[in-house]
mmCIF file of C-alpha atoms in Angstrom:
data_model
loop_
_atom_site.group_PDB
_atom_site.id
_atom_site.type_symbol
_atom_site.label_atom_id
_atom_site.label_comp_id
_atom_site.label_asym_id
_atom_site.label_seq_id
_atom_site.Cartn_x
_atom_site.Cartn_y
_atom_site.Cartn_z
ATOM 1 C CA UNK A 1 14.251 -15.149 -3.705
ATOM 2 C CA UNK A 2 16.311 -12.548 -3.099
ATOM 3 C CA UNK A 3 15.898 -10.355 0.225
ATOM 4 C CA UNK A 4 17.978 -7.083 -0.917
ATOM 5 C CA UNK A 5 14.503 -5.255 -0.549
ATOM 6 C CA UNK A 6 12.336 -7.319 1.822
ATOM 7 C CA UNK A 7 11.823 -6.290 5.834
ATOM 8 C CA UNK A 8 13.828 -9.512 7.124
ATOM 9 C CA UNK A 9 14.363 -8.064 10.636
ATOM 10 C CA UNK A 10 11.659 -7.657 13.467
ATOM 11 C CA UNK A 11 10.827 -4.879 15.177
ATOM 12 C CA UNK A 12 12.740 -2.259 12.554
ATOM 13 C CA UNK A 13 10.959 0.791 10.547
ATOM 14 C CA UNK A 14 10.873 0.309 6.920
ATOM 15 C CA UNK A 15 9.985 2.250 3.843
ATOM 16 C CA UNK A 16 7.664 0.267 1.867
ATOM 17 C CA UNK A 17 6.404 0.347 -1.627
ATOM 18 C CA UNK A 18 3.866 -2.485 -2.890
ATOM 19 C CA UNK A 19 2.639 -1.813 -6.245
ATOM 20 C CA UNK A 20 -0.237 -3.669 -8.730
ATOM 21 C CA UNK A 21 0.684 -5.845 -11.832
ATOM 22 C CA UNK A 22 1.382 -3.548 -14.668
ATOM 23 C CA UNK A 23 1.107 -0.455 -12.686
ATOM 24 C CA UNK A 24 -2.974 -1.172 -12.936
ATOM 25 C CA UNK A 25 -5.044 1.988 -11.725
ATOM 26 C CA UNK A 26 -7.134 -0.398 -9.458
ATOM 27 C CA UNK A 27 -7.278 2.521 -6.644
ATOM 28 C CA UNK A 28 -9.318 5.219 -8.914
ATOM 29 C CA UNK A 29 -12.438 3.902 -7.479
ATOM 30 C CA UNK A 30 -12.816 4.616 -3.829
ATOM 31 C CA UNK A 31 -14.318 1.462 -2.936
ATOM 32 C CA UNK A 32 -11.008 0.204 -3.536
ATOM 33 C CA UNK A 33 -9.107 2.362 -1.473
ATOM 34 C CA UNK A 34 -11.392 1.709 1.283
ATOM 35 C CA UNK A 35 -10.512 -1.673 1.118
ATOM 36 C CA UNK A 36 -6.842 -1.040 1.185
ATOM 37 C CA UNK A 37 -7.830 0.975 4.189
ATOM 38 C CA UNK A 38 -9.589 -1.455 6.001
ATOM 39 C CA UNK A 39 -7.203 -3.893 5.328
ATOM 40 C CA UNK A 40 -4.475 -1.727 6.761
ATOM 41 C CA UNK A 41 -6.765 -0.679 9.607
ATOM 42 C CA UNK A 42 -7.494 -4.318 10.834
ATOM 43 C CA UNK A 43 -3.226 -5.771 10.372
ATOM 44 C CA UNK A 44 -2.458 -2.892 13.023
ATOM 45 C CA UNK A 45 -5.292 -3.924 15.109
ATOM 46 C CA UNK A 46 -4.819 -7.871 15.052
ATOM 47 C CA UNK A 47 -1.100 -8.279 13.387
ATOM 48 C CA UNK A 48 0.891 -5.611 15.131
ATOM 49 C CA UNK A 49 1.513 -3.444 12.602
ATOM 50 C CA UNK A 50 2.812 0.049 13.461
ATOM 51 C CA UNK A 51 2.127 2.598 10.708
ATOM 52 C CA UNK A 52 3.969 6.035 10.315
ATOM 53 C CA UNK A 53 3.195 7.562 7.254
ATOM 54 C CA UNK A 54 1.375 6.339 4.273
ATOM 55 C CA UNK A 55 -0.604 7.270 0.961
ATOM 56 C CA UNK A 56 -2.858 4.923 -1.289
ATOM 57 C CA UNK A 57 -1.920 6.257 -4.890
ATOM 58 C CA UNK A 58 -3.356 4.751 -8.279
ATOM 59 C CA UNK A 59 -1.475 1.879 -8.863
ATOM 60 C CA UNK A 60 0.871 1.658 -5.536
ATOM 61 C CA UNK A 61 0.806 2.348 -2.312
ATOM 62 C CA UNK A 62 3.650 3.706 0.372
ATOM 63 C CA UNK A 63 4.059 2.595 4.135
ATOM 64 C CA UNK A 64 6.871 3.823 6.745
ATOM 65 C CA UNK A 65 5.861 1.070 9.029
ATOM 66 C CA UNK A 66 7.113 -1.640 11.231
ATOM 67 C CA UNK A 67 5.595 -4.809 12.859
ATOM 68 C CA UNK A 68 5.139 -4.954 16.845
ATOM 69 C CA UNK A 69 4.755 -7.772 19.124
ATOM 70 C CA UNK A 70 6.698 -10.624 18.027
ATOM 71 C CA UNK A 71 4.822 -10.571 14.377
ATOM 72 C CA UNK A 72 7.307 -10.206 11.373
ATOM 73 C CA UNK A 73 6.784 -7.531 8.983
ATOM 74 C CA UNK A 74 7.284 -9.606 5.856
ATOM 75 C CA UNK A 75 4.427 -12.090 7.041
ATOM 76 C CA UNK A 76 2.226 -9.512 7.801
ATOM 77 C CA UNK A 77 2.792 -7.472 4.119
ATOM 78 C CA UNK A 78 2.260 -11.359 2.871
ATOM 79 C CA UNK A 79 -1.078 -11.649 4.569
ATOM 80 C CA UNK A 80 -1.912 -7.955 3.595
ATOM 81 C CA UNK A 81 -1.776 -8.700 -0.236
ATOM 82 C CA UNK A 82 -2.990 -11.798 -0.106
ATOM 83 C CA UNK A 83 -6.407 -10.755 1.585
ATOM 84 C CA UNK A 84 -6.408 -7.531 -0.443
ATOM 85 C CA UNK A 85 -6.274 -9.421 -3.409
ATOM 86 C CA UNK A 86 -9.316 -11.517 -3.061
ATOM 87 C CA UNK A 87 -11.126 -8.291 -1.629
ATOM 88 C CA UNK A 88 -9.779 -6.250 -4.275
ATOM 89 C CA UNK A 89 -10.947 -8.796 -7.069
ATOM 90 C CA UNK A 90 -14.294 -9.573 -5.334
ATOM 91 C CA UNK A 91 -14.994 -5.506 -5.664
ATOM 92 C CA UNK A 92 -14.526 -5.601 -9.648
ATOM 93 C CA UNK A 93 -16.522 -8.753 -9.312
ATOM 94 C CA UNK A 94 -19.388 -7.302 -7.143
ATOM 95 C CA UNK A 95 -19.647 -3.742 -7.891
ATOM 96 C CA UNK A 96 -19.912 -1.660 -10.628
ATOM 97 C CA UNK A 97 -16.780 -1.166 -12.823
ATOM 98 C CA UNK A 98 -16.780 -0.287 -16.478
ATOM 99 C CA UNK A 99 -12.877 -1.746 -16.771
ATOM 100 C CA UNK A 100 -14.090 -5.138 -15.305
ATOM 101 C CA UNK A 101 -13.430 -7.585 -18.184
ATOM 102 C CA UNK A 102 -10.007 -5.940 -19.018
ATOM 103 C CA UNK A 103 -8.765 -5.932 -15.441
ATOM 104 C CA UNK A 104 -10.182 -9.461 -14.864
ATOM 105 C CA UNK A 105 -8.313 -10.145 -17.821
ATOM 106 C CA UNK A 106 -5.338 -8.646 -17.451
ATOM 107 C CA UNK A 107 -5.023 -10.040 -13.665
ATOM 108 C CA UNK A 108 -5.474 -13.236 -15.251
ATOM 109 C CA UNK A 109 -2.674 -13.418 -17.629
ATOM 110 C CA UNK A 110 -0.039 -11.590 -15.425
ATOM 111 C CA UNK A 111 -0.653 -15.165 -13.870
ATOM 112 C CA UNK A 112 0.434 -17.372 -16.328
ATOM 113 C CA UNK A 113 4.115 -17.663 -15.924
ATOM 114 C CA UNK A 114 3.624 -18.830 -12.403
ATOM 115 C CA UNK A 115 4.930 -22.030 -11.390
ATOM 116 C CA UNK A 116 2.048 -22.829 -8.665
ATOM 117 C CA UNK A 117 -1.477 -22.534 -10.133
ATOM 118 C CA UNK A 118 -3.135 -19.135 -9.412
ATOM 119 C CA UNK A 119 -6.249 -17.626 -11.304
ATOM 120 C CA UNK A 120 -5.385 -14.123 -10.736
ATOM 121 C CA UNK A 121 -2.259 -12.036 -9.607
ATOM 122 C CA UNK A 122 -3.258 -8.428 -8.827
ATOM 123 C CA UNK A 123 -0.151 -7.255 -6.683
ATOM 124 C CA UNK A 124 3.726 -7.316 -8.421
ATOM 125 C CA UNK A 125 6.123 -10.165 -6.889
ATOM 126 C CA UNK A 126 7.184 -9.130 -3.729
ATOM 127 C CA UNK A 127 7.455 -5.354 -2.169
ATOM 128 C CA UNK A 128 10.338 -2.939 -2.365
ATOM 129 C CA UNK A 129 11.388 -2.625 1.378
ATOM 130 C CA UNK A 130 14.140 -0.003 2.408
ATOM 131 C CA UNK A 131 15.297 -0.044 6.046
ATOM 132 C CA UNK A 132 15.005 2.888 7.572
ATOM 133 C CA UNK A 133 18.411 3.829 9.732
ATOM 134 C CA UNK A 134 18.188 7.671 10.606
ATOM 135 C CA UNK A 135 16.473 10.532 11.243
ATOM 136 C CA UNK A 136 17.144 12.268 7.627
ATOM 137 C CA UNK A 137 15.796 8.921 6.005
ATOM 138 C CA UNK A 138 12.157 9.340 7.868
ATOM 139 C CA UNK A 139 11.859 13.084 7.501
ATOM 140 C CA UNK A 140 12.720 12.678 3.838
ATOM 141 C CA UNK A 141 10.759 9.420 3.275
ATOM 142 C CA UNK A 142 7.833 11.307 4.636
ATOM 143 C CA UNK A 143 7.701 13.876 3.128
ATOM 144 C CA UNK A 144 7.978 11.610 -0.469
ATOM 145 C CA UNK A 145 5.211 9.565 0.580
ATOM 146 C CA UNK A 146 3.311 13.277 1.391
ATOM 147 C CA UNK A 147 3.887 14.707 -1.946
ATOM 148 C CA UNK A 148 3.177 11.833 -3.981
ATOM 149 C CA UNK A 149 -0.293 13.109 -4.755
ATOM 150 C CA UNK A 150 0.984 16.507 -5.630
ATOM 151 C CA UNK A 151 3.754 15.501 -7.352
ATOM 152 C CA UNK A 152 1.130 13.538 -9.656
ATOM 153 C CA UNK A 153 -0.634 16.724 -9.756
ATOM 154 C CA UNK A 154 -3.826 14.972 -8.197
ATOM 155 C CA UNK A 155 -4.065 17.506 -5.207
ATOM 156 C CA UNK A 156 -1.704 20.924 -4.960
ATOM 157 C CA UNK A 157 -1.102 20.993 -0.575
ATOM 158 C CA UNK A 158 -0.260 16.946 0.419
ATOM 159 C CA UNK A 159 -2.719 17.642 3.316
ATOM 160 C CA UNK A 160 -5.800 17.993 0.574
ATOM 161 C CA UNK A 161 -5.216 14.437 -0.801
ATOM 162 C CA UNK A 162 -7.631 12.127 1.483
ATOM 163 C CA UNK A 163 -5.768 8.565 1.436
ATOM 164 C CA UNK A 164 -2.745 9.658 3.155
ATOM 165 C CA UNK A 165 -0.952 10.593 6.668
ATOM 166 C CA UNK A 166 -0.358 13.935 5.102
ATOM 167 C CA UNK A 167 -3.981 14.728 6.703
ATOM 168 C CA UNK A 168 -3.088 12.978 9.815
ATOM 169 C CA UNK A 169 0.010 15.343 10.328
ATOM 170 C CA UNK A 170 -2.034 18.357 9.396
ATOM 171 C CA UNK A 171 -4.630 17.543 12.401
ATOM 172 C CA UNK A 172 -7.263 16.887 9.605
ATOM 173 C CA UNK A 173 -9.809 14.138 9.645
ATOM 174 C CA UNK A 174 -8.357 11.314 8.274
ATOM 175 C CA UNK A 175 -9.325 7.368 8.038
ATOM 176 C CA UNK A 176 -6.506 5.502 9.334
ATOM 177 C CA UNK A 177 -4.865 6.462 12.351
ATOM 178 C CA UNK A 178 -1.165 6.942 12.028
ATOM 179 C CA UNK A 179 2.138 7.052 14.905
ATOM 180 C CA UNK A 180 3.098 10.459 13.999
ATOM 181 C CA UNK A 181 7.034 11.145 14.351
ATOM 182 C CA UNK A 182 8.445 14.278 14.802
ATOM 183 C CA UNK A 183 10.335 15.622 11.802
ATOM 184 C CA UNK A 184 11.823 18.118 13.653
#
């Protein structure tokens, strides 16, 4: 597998991007972005994960992160989907969700090519993983992940849009604390 976008070092910042199969809007619902919350909430309490900036869009979500404490940040984005996955397919299962048989479905097949036997796949192969290496590559990476949502035209200030750091660096309440970095 190749490693030209995976975290490989310890204890380095990265710019991450993990998306779903087919660019699937699984994060419309906001049961589903709580549980990428929670998710995220409990690897920086228990796996050392060190979060800078991120946003939960649609389909994909962004993290300027790095893991702490001897933990490796590539195990720790492992663990992340694979939990996520099962919670994330358990929600469609459980709760009320009008595109369950499609999704189900469509998770299903996106499985299929697999060499080791796997009901469902809900995140893409991997995550794209950029290291960061100076101060211009945060401050710009930030301020990406920040406009996201406006750039989709889901929110028009990237401090209105609820699922992202964007609040956290605005002083705003937010639900997932964040190492804010100065930009500046």
């Amino acid at each position: 597998m190749s490693t030209k976008y995976k975290a490989t070092t310890t204890e380095e910042a990265y710019f991450i991007t993990i998306t779903t199969v087919g660019w699937i809007d699984v994060f419309t619902r906001l049961n589903q972005k709580y549980n990428i919350i929670n998710a995220l909430n409990y690897c920086q309490k228990n796996k050392g994960l060190e979060i800078y900036a991120y946003v939960i869009m649609s389909n994909h979500l962004h993290l300027l992160c790095k893991a702490t404490n001897g933990f490796v940040l590539s195990d720790v984005i492992r663990d992340f989907k694979k939990f996520t996955s099962k919670k994330i397919l358990q929600t469609i299962n459980d709760e009320p969700e009008s595109r369950r048989e499609w999704m189900l479905e469509y998770f299903q097949k996106a499985c299929q090519h697999l060499k080791r036997e796997q009901q469902f796949k809900v995140w893409q192969d991997g995550y794209h993983a950029e290291l960061v290496e100076t101060n211009w590559f945060i401050k710009q990476k930030v301020n990406y992940i920040h406009n996201n949502p406006v750039k989709d035209k889901i929110v028009t200030e990237p401090e209105e849009y609820y699922f992202s750091s964007a609040r956290n660096y605005a002083g705003l309440e937010n639900e997932l604390e964040v190492i804010m970095v100065d930009l500046f």
